[in-house]
CSV table of C-alpha atoms in Angstrom, one decimal:
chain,number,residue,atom,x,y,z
A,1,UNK,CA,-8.5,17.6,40.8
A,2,UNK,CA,-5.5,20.1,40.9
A,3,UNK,CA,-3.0,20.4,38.1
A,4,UNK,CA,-0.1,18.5,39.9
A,5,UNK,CA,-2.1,15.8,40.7
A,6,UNK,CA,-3.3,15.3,37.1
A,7,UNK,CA,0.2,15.4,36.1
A,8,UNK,CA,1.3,13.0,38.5
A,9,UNK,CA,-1.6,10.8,37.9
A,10,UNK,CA,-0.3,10.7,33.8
A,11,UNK,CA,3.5,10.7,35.0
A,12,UNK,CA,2.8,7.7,37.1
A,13,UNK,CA,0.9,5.8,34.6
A,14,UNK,CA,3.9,6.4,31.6
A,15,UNK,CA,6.0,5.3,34.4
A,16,UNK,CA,4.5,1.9,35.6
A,17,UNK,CA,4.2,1.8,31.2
A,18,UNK,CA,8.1,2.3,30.8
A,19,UNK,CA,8.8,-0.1,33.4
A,20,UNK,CA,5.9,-2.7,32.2
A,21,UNK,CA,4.5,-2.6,35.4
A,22,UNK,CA,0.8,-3.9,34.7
A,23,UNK,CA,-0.5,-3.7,38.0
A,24,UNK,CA,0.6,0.1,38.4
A,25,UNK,CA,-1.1,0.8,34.8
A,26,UNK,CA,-4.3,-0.5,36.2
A,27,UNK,CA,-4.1,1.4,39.2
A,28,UNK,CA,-4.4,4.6,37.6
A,29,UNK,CA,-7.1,3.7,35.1
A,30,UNK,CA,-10.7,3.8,35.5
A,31,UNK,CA,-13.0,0.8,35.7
A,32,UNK,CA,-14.2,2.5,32.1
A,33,UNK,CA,-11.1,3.1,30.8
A,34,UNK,CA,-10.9,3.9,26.9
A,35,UNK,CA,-8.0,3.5,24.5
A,36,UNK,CA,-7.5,5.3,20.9
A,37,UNK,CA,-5.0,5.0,18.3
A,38,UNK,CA,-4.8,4.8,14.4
A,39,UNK,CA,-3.7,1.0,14.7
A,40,UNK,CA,-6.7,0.3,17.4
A,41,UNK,CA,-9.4,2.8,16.7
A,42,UNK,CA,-12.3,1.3,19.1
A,43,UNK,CA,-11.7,0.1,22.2
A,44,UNK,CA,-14.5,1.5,23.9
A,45,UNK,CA,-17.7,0.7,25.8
A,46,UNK,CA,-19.9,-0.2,22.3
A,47,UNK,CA,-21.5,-3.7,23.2
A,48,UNK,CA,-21.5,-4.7,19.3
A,49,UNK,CA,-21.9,-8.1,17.7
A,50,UNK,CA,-18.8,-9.0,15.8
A,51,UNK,CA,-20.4,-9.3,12.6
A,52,UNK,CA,-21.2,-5.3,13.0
A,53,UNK,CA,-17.3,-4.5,13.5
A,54,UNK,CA,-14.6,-4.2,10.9
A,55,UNK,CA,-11.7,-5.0,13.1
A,56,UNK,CA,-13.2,-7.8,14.9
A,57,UNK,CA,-12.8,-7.3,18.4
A,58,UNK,CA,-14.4,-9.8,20.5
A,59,UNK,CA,-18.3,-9.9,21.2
A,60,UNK,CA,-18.9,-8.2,24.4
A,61,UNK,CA,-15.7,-7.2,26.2
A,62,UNK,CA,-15.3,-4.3,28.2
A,63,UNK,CA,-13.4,-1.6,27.0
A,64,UNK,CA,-10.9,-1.7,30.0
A,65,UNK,CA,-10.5,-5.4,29.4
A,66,UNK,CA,-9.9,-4.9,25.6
A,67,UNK,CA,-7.2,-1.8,26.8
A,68,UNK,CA,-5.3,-4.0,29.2
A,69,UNK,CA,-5.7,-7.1,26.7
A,70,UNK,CA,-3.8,-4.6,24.9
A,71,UNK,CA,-1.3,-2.7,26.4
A,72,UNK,CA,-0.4,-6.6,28.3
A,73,UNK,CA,0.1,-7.7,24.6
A,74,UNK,CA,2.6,-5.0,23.8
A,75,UNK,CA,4.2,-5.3,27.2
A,76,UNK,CA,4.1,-9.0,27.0
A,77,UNK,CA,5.9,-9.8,24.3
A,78,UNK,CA,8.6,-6.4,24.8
A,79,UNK,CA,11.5,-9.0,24.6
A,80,UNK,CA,10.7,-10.3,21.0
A,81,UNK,CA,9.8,-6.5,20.0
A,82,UNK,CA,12.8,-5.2,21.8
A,83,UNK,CA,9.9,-2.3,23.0
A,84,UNK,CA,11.8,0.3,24.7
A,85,UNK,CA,9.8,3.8,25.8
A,86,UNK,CA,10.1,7.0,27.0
A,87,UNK,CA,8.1,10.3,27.8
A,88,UNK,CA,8.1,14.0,28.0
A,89,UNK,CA,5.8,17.1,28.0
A,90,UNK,CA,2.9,16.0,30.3
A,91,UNK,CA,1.2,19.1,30.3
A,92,UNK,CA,-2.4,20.6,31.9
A,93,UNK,CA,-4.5,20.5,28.7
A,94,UNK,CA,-7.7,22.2,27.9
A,95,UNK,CA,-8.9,21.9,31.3
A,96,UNK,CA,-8.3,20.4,35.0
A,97,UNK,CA,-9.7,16.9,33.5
A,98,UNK,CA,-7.1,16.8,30.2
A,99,UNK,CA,-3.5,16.3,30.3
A,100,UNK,CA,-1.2,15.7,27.1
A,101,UNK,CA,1.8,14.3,26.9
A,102,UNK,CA,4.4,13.0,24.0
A,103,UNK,CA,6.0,9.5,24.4
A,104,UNK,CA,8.3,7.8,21.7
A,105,UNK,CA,8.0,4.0,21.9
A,106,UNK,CA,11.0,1.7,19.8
A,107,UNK,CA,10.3,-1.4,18.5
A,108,UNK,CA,10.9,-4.4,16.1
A,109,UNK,CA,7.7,-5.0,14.0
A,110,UNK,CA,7.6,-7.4,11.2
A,111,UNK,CA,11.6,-7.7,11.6
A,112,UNK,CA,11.5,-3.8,10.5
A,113,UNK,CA,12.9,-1.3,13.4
A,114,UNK,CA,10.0,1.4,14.2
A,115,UNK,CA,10.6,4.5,16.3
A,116,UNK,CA,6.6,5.8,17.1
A,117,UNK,CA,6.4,9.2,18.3
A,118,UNK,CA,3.1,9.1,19.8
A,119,UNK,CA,1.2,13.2,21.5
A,120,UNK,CA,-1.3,11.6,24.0
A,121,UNK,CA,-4.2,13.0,25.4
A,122,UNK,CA,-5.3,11.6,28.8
A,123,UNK,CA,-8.8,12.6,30.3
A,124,UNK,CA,-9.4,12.0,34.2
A,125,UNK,CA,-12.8,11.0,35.5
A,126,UNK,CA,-13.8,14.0,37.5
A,127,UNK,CA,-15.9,10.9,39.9
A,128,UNK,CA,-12.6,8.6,40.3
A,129,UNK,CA,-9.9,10.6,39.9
A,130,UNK,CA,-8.2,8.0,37.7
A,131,UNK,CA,-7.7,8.3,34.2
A,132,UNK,CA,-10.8,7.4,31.9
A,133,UNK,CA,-9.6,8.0,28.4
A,134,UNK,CA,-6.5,7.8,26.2
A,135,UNK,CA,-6.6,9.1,22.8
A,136,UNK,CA,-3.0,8.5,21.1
A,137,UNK,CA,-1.8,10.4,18.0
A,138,UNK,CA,0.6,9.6,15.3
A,139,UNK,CA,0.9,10.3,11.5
A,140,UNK,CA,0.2,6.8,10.5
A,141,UNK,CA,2.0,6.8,6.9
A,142,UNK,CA,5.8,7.2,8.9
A,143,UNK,CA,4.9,4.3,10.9
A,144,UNK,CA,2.9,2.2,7.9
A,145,UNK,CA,6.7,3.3,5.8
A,146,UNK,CA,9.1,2.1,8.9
A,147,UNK,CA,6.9,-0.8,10.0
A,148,UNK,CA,5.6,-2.1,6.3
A,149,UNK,CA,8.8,-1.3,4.1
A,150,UNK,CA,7.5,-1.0,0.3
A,151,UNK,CA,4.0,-1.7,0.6
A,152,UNK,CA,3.8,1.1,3.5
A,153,UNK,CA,5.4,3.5,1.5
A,154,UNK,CA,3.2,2.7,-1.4
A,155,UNK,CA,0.1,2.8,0.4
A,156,UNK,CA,0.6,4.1,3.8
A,157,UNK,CA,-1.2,7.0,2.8
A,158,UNK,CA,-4.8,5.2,1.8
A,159,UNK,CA,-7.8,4.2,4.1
A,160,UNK,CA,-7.4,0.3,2.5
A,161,UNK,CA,-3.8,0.2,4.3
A,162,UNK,CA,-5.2,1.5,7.7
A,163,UNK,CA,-8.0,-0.3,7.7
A,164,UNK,CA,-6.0,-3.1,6.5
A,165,UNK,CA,-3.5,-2.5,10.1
A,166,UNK,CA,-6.9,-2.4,11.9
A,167,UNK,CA,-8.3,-5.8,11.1
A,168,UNK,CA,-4.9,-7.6,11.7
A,169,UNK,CA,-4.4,-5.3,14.7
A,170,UNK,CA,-8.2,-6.7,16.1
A,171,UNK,CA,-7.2,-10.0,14.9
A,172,UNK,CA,-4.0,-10.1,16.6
A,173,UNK,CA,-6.0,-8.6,20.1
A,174,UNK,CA,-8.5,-10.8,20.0
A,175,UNK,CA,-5.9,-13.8,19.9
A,176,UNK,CA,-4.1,-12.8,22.5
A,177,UNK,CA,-6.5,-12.2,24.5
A,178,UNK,CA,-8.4,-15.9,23.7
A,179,UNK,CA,-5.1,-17.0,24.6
A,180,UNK,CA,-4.8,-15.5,27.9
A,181,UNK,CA,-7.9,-16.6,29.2
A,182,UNK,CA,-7.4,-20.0,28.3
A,183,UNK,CA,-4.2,-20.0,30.1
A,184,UNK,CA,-5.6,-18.2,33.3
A,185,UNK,CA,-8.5,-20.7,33.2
């Protein structure tokens, strides 16, 4: 894969994001897709019981399914969240394969406005040319401090909080995503 079309694989993807185009996100990801953030740590490929997870994801869904499940949630309810996004910087990153790129999202969380500033890193399947991995970054006591008020700023900085944001993060994916199938059944 060359350098331009990496970048324009990553460019086109934070731009079908931006413009909470669903469709266009799935285009550029691969059937394996993977997702990683501080809030939502494990959506990957690990068939686990429930019982054996801490965040409670449901039993047996594909990581690309838990992803979309995801990113649909956040893009699905942008009009109660007042989600607004934007990107810069996508650049070649350790090889041909890696791409980085910084993107700030805005949004209402808990009644508390939250600006995210989230560095990316975007790995491209070298067998479908789409991407295969996102690993997103951010300091995770600023956000626990904007989007939790005192108790963030109190304990934004422990494991309990994040782990805490984790469970109600799974919680709240794993609902959604109940609730979308039962709709689309």
């Amino acid at each position: 894969m060359s350098v331009t079309s990496g970048e324009q694989l990553v460019e086109k993807y934070l731009a079908a994001y931006k413009a909470y185009d669903l469709a266009a996100m799935d285009a550029c990801t691969d059937p394996e897709f993977t997702f990683s953030d501080p809030a939502f740590p494990s959506l990957n490929c690990k068939y686990e019981p429930r019982s054996s997870w801490s965040i409670g994801y449901p039993n047996f869904v594909s990581v690309a399914k838990q992803a979309k499940g995801m990113f649909s949630m956040f893009v699905n309810n942008r009009e109660k969240n007042k989600m607004e996004l934007e990107y810069k910087d996508i650049k070649k990153g350790i090889n041909d394969l890696t791409y980085t790129a910084t993107y700030t999202v805005r949004y209402i969380f808990t009644g508390r406005p939250v600006t995210n500033v989230i560095q990316s890193t975007f790995t491209i399947s070298p067998t479908s040319n789409l991407l295969l991995s996102q690993v997103d970054a951010f300091p995770f006591y600023t956000w626990a401090k904007q989007a939790l008020g005192l108790p963030g700023l109190l304990l934004g900085w422990t494991g309990y909080l994040q782990s805490q944001v984790q469970h109600n993060a799974g919680q709240s994916l794993d609902k959604y995503m109940k609730k979308a199938e039962t709709t689309s059944s």
